[in-house]
mmCIF file of C-alpha atoms in Angstrom:
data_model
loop_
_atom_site.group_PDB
_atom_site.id
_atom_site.type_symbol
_atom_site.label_atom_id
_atom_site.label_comp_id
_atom_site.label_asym_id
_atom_site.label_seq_id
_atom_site.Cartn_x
_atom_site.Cartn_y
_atom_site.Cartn_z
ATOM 1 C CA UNK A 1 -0.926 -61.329 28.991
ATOM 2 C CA UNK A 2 1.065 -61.324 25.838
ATOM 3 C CA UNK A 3 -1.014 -63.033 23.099
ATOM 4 C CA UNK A 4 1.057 -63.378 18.991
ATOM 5 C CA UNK A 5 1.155 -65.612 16.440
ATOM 6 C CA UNK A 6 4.236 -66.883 15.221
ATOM 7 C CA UNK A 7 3.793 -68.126 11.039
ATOM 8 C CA UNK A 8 5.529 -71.045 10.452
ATOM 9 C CA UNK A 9 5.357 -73.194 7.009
ATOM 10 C CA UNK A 10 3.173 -77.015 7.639
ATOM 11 C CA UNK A 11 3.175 -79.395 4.983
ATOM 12 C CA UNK A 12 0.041 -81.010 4.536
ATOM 13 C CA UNK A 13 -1.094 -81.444 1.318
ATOM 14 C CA UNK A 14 0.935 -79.256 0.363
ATOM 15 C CA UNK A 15 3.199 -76.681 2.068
ATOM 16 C CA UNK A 16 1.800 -73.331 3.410
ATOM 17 C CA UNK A 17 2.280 -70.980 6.038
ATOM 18 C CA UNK A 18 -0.056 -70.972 9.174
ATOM 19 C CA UNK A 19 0.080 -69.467 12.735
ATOM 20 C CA UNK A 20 1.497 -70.525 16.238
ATOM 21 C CA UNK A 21 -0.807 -68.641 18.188
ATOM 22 C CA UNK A 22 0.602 -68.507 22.004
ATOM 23 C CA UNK A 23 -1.079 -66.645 24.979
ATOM 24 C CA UNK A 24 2.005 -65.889 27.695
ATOM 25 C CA UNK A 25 1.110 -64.802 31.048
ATOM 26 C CA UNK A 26 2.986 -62.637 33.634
ATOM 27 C CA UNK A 27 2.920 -63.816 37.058
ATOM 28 C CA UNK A 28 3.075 -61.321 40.297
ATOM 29 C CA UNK A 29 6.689 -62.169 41.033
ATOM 30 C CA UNK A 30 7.719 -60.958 37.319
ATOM 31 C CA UNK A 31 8.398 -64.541 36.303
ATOM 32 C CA UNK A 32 6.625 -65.595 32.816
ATOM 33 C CA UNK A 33 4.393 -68.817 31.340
ATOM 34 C CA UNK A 34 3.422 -70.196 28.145
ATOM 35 C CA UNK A 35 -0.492 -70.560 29.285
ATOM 36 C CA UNK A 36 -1.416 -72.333 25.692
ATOM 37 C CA UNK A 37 -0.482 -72.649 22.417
ATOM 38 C CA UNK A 38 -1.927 -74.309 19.334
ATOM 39 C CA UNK A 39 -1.495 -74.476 15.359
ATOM 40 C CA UNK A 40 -4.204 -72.365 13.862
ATOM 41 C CA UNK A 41 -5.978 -71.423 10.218
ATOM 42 C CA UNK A 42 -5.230 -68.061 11.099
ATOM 43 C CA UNK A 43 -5.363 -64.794 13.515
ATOM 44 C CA UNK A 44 -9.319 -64.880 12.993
ATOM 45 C CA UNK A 45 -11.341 -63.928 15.848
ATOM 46 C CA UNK A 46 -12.934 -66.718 16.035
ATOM 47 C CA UNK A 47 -9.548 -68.953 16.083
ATOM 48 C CA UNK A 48 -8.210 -66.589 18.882
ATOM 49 C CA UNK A 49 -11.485 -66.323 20.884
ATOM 50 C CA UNK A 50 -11.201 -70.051 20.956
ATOM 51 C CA UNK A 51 -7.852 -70.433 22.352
ATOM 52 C CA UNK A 52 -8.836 -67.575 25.049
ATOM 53 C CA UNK A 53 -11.724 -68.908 26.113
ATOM 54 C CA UNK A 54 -9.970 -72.049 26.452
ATOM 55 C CA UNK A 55 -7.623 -70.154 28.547
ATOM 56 C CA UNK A 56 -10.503 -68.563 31.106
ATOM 57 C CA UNK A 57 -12.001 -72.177 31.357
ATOM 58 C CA UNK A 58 -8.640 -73.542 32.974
ATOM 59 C CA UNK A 59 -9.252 -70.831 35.157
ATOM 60 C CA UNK A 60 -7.932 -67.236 34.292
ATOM 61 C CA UNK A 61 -11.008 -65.466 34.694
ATOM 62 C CA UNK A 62 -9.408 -62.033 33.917
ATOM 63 C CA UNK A 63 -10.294 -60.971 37.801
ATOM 64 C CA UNK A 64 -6.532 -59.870 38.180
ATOM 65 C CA UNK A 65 -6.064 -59.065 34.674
ATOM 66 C CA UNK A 66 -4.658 -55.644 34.046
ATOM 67 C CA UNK A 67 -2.990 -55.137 30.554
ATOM 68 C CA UNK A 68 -3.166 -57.516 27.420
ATOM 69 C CA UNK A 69 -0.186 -57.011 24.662
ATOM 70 C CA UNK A 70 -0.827 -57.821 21.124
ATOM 71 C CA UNK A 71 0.639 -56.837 17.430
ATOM 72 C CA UNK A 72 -2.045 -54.754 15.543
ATOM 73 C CA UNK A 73 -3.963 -58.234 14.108
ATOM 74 C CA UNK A 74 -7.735 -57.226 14.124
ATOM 75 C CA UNK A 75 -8.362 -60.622 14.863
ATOM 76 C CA UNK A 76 -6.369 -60.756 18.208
ATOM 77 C CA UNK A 77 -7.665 -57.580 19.091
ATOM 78 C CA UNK A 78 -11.198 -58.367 18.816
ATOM 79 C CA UNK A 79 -10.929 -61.912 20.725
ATOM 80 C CA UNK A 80 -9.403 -59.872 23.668
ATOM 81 C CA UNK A 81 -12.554 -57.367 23.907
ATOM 82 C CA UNK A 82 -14.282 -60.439 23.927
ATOM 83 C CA UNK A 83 -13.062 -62.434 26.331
ATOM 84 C CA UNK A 84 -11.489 -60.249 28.760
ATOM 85 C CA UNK A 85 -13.263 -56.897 28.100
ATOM 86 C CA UNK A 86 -12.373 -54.786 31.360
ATOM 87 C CA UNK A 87 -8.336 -55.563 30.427
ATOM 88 C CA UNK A 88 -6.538 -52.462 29.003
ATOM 89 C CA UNK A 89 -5.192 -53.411 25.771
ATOM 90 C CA UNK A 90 -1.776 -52.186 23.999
ATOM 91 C CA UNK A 91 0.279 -52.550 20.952
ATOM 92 C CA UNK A 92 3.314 -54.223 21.519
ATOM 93 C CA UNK A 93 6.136 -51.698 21.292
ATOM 94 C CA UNK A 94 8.496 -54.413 20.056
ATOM 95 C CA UNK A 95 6.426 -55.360 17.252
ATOM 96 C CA UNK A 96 5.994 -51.815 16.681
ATOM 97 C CA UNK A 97 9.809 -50.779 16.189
ATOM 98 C CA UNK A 98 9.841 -54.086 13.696
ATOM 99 C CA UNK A 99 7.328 -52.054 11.458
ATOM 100 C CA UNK A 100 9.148 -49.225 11.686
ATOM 101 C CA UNK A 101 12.294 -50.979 10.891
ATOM 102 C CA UNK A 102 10.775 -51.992 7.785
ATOM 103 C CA UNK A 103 9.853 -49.301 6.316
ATOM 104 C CA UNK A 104 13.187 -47.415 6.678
ATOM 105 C CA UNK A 105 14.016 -46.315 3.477
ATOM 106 C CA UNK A 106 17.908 -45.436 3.878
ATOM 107 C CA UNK A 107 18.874 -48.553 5.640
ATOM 108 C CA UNK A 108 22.655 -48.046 5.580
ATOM 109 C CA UNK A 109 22.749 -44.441 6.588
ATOM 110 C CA UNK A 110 19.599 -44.460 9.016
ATOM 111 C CA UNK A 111 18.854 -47.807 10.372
ATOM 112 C CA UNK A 112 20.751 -47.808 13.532
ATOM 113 C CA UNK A 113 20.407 -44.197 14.650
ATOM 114 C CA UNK A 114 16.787 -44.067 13.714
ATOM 115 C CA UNK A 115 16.033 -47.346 15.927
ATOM 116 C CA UNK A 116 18.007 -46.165 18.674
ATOM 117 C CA UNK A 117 16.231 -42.580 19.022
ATOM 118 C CA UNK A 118 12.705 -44.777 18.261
ATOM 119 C CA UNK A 119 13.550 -47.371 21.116
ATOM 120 C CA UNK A 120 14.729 -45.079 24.097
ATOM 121 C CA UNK A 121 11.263 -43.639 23.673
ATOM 122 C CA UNK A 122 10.245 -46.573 25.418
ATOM 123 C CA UNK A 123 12.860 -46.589 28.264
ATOM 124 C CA UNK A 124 11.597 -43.177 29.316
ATOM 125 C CA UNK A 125 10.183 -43.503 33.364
ATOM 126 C CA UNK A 126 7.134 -41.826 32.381
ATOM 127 C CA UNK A 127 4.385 -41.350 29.738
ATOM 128 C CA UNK A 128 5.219 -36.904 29.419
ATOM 129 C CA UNK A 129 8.240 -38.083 29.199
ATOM 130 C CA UNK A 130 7.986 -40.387 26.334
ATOM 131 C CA UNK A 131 5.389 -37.887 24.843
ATOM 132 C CA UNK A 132 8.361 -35.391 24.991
ATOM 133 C CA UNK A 133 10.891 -37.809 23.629
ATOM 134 C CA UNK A 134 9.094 -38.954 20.904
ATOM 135 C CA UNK A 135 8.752 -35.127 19.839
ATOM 136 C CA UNK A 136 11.785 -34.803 19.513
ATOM 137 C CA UNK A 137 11.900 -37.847 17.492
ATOM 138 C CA UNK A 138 9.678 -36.716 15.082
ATOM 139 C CA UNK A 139 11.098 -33.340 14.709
ATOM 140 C CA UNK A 140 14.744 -34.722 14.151
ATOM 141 C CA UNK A 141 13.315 -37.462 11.708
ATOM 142 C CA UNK A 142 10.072 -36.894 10.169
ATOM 143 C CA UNK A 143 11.668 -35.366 6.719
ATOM 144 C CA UNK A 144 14.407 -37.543 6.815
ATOM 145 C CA UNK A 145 12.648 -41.187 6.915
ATOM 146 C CA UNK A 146 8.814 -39.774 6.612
ATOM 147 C CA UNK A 147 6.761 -43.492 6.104
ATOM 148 C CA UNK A 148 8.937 -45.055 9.097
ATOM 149 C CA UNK A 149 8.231 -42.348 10.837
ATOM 150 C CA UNK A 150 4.658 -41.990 10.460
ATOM 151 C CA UNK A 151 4.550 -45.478 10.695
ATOM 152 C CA UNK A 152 5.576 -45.234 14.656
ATOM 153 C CA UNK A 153 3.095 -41.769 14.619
ATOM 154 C CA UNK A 154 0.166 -44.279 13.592
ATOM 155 C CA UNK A 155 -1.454 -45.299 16.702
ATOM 156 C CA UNK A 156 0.998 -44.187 19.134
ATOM 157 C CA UNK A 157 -0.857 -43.657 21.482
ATOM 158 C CA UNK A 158 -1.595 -46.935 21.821
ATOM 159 C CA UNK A 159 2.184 -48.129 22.724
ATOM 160 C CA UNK A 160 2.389 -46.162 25.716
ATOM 161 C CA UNK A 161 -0.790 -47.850 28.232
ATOM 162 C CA UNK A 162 1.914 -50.056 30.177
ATOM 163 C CA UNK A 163 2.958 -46.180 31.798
ATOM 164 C CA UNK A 164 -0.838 -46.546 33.659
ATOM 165 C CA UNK A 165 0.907 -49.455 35.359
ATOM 166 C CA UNK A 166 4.191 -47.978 36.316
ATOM 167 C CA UNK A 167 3.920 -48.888 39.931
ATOM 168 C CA UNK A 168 3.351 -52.509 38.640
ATOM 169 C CA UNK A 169 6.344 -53.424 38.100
ATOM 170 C CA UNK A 170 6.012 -56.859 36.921
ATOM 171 C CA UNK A 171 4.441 -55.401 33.848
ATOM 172 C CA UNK A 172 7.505 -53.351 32.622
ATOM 173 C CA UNK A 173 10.042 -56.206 33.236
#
């Protein structure tokens, strides 16, 4: 499962910004569906509990389940422990690289060689692999662009659990 909120601005009373929360699912042959979706107060717990639960009622129990993909929201987090609790759990590497992006502090210069290096990290064909790549990454950039680069160091490890599935391949596509 991939499970984010996307913030969009809803005029009400007045305008403000509130999440999209969506819940995708992978299916065996690779292919992938929007399971739910719904306007929400927030990434709470509770709000994403809701919509998961409301998920395992239609009838994805979690039986099959193997890996659940999320940004770093507590609240997404803790709604997945809760529902589906035996489900490995990993930070999305995209939204991962976006934080990293961010906090690039030399733009111009860095930006495009210092996302490149971060992203094949992720193309590697196995988890030593990566390990050794990003390494390498760290040596080459960690004085150069030290917050982005910490930023990927932070939780790392955490990036990488799809490599327990590598003979799955439906969860790499």
């Amino acid at each position: 499962l991939l499970i984010d909120g996307i913030w969009v601005s809803v005029k009400e009373r007045y305008v403000r910004k509130r999440p999209i929360i969506f819940v995708i699912g992978i299916k065996e042959d690779g292919s992938k569906e929007i399971l739910t979706f719904k306007l929400a107060k927030s990434e709470s717990e509770q709000e994403v509990t809701g919509i998961l639960n409301d998920v395992y009622r239609r009838g994805l129990e979690g039986k099959k389940l193997k890996l659940v993909s999320s940004d770093g929201a507590k609240g997404i987090r803790l709604a997945i422990n809760m529902v589906y609790p035996y489900a490995a759990w990993q930070w999305c590497y995209t939204h991962k690289l976006r934080n990293v992006n961010k906090r690039i502090k030399h733009k111009v210069k860095n930006r495009e060689k210092l996302m490149r290096d971060a992203s094949l990290i992720y193309k590697c064909k196995s988890r030593r692999e990566a390990l050794t790549k990003f390494n390498k990454f760290y040596k080459k950039w960690k004085d150069i662009e030290k917050t982005a680069v910490n930023n990927l160091k932070r939780d790392f490890a955490t990036t990488l659990t799809f490599y327990d599935y590598m003979d799955d391949k439906n969860l790499i596509s």
